[in-house]
Coordinates of C-alpha atoms in Angstrom, one line a residue:
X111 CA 27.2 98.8 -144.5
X112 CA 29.7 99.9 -141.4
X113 CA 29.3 104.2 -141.2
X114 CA 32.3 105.6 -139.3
X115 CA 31.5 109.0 -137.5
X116 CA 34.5 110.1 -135.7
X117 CA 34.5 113.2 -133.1
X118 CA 30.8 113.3 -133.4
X119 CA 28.2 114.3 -131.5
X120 CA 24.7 112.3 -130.4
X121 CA 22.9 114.6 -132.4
X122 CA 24.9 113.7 -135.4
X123 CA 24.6 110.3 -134.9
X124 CA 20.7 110.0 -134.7
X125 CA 20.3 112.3 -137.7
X126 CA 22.8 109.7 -139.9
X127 CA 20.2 106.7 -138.2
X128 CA 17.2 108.4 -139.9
X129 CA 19.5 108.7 -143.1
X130 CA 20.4 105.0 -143.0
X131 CA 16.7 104.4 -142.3
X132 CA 15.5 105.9 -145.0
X133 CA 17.8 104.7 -147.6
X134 CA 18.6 101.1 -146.4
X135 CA 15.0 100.6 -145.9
X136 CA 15.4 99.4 -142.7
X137 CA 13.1 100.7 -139.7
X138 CA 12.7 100.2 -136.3
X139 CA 9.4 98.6 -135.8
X140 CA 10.6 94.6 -136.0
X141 CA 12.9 95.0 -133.2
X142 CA 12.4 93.6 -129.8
X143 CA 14.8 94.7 -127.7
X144 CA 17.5 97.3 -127.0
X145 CA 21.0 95.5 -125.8
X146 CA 23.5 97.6 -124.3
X147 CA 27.0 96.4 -124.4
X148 CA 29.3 97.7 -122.3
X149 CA 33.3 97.4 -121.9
X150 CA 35.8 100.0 -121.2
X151 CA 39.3 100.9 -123.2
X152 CA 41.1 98.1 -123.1
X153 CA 38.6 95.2 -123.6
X154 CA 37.7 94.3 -126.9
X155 CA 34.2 94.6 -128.2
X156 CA 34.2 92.8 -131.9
X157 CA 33.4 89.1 -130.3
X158 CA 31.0 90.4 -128.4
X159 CA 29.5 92.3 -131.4
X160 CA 29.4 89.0 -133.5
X161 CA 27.7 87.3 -130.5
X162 CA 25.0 90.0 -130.5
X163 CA 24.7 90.0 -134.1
X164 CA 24.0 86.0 -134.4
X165 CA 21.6 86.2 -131.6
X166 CA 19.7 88.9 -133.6
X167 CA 18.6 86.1 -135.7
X168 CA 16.0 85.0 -133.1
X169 CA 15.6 88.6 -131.2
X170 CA 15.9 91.5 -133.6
X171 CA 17.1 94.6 -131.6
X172 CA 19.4 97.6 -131.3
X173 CA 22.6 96.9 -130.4
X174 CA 24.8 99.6 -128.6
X175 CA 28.2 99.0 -127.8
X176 CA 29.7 101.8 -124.9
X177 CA 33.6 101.3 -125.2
X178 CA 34.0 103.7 -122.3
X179 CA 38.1 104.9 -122.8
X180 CA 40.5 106.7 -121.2
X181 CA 39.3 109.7 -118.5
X182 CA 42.2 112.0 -118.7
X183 CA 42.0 112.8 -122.3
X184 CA 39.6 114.9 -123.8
X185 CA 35.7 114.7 -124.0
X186 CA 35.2 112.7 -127.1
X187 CA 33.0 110.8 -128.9
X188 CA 33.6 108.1 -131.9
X189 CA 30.4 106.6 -133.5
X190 CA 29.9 103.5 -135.9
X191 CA 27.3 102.2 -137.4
X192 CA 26.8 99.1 -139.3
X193 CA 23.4 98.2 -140.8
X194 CA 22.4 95.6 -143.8
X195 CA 24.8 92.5 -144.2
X196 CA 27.3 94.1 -141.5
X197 CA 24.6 93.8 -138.4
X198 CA 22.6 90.6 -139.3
X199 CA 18.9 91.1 -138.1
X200 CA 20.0 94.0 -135.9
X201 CA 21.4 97.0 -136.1
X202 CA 24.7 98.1 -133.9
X203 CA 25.8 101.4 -132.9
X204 CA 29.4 101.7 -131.7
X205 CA 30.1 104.7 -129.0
X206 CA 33.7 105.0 -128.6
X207 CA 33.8 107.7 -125.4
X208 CA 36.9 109.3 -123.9
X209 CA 37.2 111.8 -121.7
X210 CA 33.9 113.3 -118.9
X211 CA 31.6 111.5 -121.9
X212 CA 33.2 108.4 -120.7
X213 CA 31.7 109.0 -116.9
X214 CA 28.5 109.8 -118.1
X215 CA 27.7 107.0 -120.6
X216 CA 24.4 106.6 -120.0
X217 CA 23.0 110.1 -120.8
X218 CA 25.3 109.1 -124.4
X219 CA 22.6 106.0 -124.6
X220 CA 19.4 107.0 -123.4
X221 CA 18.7 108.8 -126.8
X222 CA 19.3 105.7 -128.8
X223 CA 16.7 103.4 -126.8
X224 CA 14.3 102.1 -128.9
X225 CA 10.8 103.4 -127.9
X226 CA 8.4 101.0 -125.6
X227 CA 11.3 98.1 -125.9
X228 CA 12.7 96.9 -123.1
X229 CA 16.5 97.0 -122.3
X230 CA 18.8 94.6 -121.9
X231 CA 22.5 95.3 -120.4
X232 CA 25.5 93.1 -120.7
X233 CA 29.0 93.1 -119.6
X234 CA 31.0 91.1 -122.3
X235 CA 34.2 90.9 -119.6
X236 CA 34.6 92.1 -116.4
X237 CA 31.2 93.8 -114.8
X238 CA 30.4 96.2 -111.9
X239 CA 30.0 94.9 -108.6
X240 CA 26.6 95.5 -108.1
X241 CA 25.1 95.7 -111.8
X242 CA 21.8 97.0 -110.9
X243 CA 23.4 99.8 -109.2
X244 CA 25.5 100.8 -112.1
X245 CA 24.4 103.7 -114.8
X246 CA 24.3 101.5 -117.3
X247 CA 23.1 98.6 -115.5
X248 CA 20.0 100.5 -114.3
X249 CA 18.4 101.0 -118.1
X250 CA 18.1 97.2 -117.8
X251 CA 15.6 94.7 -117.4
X252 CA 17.6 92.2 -117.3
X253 CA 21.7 92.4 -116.6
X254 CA 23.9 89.9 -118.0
X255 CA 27.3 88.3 -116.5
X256 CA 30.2 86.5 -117.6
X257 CA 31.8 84.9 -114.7
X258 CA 33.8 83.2 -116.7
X259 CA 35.6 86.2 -117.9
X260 CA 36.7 87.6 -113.8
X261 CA 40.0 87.3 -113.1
X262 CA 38.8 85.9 -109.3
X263 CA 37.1 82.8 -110.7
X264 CA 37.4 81.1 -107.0
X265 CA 35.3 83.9 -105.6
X266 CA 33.4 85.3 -108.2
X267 CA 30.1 84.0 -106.9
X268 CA 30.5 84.8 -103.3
X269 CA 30.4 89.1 -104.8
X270 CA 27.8 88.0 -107.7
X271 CA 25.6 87.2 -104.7
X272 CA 26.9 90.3 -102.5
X273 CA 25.9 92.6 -105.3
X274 CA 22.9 90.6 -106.6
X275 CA 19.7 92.2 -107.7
X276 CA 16.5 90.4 -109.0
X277 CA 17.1 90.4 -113.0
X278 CA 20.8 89.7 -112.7
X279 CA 22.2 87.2 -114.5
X280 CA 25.5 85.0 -116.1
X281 CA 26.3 83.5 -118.9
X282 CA 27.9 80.5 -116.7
X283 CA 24.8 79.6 -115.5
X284 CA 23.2 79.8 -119.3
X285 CA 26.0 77.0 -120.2
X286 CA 24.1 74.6 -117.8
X287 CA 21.1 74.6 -119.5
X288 CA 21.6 71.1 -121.3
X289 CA 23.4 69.7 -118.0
X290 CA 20.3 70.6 -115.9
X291 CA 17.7 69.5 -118.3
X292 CA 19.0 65.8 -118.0
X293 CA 19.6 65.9 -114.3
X294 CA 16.2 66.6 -113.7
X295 CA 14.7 64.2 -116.2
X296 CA 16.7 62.0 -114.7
X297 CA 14.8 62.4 -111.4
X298 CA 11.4 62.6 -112.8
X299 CA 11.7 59.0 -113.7
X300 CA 10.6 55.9 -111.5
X301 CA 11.3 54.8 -109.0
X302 CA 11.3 57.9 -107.3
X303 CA 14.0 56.9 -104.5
X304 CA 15.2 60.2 -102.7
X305 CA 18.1 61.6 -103.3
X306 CA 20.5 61.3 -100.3
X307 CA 23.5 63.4 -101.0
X308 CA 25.2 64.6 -104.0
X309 CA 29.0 65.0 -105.4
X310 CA 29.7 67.4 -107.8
X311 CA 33.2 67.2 -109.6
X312 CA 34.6 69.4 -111.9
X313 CA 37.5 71.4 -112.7
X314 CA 39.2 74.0 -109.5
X315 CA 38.1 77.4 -111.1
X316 CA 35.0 77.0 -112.6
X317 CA 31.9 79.1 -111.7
X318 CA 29.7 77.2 -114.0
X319 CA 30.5 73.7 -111.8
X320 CA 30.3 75.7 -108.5
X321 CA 27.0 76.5 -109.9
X322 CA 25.4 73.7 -110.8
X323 CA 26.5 72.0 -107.9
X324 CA 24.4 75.5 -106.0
X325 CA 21.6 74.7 -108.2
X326 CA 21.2 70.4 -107.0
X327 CA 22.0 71.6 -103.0
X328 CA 19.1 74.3 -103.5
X329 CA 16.2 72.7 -105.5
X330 CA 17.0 69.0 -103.6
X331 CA 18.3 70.4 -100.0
X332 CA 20.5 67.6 -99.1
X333 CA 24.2 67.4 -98.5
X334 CA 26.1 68.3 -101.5
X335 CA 30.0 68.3 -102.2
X336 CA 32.1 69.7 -104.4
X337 CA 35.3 67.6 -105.5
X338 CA 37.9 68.9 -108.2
X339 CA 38.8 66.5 -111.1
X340 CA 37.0 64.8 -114.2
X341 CA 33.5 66.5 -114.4
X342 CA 30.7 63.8 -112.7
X343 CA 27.6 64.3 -111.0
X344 CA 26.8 61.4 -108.4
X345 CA 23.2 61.6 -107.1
X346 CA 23.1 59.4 -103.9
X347 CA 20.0 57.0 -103.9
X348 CA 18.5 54.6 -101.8
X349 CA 18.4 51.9 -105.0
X350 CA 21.7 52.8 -105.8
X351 CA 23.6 55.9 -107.4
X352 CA 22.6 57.9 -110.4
X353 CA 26.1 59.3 -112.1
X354 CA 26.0 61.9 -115.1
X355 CA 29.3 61.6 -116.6
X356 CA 31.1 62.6 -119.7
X357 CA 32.9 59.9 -122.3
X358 CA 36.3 60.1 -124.2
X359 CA 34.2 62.1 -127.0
X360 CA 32.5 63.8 -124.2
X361 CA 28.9 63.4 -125.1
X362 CA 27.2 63.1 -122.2
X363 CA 26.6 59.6 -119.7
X364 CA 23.9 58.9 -117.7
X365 CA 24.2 55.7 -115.6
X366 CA 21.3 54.8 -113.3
X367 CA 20.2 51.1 -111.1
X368 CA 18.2 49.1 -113.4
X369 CA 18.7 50.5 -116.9
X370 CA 20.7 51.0 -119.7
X371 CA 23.5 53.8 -120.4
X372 CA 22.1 56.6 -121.5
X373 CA 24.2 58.8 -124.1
X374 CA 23.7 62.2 -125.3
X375 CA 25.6 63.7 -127.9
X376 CA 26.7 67.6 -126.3
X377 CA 28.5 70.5 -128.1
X378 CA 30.2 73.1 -126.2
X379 CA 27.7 76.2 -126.1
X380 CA 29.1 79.3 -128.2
X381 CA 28.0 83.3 -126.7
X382 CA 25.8 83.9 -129.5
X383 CA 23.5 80.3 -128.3
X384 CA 24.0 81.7 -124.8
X385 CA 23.1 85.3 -125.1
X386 CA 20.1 84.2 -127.4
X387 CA 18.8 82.2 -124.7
X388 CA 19.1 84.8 -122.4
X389 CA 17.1 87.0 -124.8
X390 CA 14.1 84.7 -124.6
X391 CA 13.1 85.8 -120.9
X392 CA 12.7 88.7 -119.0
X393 CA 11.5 88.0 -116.2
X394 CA 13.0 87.2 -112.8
X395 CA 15.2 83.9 -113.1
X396 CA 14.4 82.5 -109.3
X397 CA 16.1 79.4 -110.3
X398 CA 19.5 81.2 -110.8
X399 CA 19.0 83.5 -107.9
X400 CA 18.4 80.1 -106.1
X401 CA 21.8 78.2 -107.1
X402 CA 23.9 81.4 -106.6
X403 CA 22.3 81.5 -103.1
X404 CA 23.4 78.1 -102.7
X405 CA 26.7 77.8 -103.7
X406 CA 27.1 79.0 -100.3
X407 CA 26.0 75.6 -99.0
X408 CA 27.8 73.2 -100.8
X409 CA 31.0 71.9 -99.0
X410 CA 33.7 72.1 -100.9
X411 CA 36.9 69.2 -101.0
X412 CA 40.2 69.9 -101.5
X413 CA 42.3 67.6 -103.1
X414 CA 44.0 66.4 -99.7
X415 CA 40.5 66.4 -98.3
X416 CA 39.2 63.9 -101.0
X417 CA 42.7 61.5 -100.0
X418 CA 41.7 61.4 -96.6
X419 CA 37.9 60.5 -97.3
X420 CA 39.3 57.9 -100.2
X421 CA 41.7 56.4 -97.5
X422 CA 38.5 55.6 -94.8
X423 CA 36.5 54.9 -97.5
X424 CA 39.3 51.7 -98.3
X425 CA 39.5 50.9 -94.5
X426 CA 35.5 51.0 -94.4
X427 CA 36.0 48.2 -97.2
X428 CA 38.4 46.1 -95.8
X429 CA 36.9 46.2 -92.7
X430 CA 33.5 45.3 -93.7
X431 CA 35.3 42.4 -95.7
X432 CA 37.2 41.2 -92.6
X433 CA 33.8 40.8 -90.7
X434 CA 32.2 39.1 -93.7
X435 CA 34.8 36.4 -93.6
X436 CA 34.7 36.3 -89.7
X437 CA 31.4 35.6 -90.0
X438 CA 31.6 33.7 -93.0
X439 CA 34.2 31.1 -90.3
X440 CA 31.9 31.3 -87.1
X441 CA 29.2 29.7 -89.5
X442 CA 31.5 27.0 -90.5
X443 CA 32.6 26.1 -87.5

């Protein structure tokens, strides 16, 4: 059921909740969670509302969407609520707000927090610079990113980390979850050998690649590059090289020294998968705080960079040839 409340007030909006309440059936006591949305005029909400809805499957919550509008235009608010078959496990709340209601958004939410749940916030499209600073940001627990969705994808993560506060997070880094889970079982199998250095390649303007590559120079502290191209992850080993790669279907590769190809089927991860997972913890993620941290240390290739080390790596070659066959004629002789 979808309940449109135009020009409304708070007031009438909580008292139409109870209403719903009582003659849906549904009540407040299964949900975990509060999860603010936020986006202003011109960004559109409804994917965002169908990711939050899907995830409610696994975390049952409150969903409020602020669609914070234009400021010059009169104080104003718009309300919508969809309960039943219209909000999955969850129920939304739309708040449309124009006007001073627009500048003050979070005294609009605070009354529709669920009691003794905690809060999670979460910029669909472009967010704040520092999120834990911002009204809305500060009635989370957790503050959720999409790097993906800033129009300065080359230095996104540079600001994430200016403006980062512990309980940020992005849903860039929630897309390496399957990624990360075979690089490191791929290091906690024998032999062991350490890792010398690592290449990370990926596409130009991709935060999620930046990351990962942040995430291997971090948690292994060894020289790590980062080329543009085909995506590939070399691990450089004393035994030999470990490669993650992906195939014409692009399921996953893993090549290592001394055993079969290993194949994994992957699927690209949708919001609703991403924001679900981010719904499971609370807490602190160190581990992200740690990549985005070093990001900063990974030395990144440019295209002519990459010809030049391609070119010495050919002259290493032939030259090392050359004195193989040099030697190979002194021992004839």
């Amino acid at each position: 059921m979808i309940v449109n409340l135009p020009d409304t007030s708070s007031r009438e909006v909580a008292k139409r909740l109870v209403t719903l309440h009582e003659t849906e059936g549904s009540v407040n006591s299964g949900r975990v969670l509060t999860l603010v949305v936020c986006a202003e005029h011109d960004e559109p909400t409804e994917g965002a509302i169908e990711a939050a809805i899907a995830a409610s499957r696994e975390h049952p919550s409150r969903v409020i969407v602020v669609s914070r509008g234009v400021r010059h235009a009169r104080s104003r608010m718009d309300a919508e609520i969809r309960v039943g078959g219209d909000a999955g496990a969850s129920e939304v709340i739309v708040l449309s707000l124009a006007g001073d209601m627009a500048d003050h958004a979070h005294a609009v939410v605070i009354p529709f927090l669920l009691p003794d749940t905690p809060v999670v916030t979460w910029w669909p499209s472009i967010g704040p610079a520092r999120p834990a600073s911002d009204p809305l940001g500060t009635l989370g627990r957790r503050r959720i990113m999409d790097a993906n969705r800033d129009p300065g994808l080359n230095t996104v993560l540079k600001r994430r980390l200016a403006g980062y506060s512990p309980g940020d997070t992005d849903i860039a880094w929630t897309q390496l979850t399957p990624w990360r889970a075979i690089l490191a079982s791929a290091l906690d199998r024998p032999p062991f050998t350490p890792v010398l250095e690592i290449d990370v390649t990926g596409p130009d303007r991709s935060p999620a690649i930046d990351l990962l590559a942040g995430w291997l120079r971090s948690a292994l502290g060894v020289p790590t590059r980062r080329f543009t191209g085909s995506f590939e992850v070399r691990l450089v080993r004393t035994d030999g090289d470990t490669v993650l790669a992906v195939d014409e279907s692009n399921n996953a590769v893993l090549t290592a020294p001394g055993k079969p190809d290993g194949k994994i089927a992957m699927t690209p991860r949708s919001l609703p998968v991403c924001i679900a997972e981010e719904l499971r913890r609370l807490d602190v993620d160190e581990v992200y705080a740690s990549a985005l941290a070093g990001v900063a240390d990974v030395e990144r290739i440019s295209p002519e960079q990459e010809a030049l080390l391609r070119a010495d790596m050919r002259a290493a070659v032939e030259h090392a040839a050359q004195q193989s066959d040099s030697a190979a004629s002194d021992g004839k002789e």
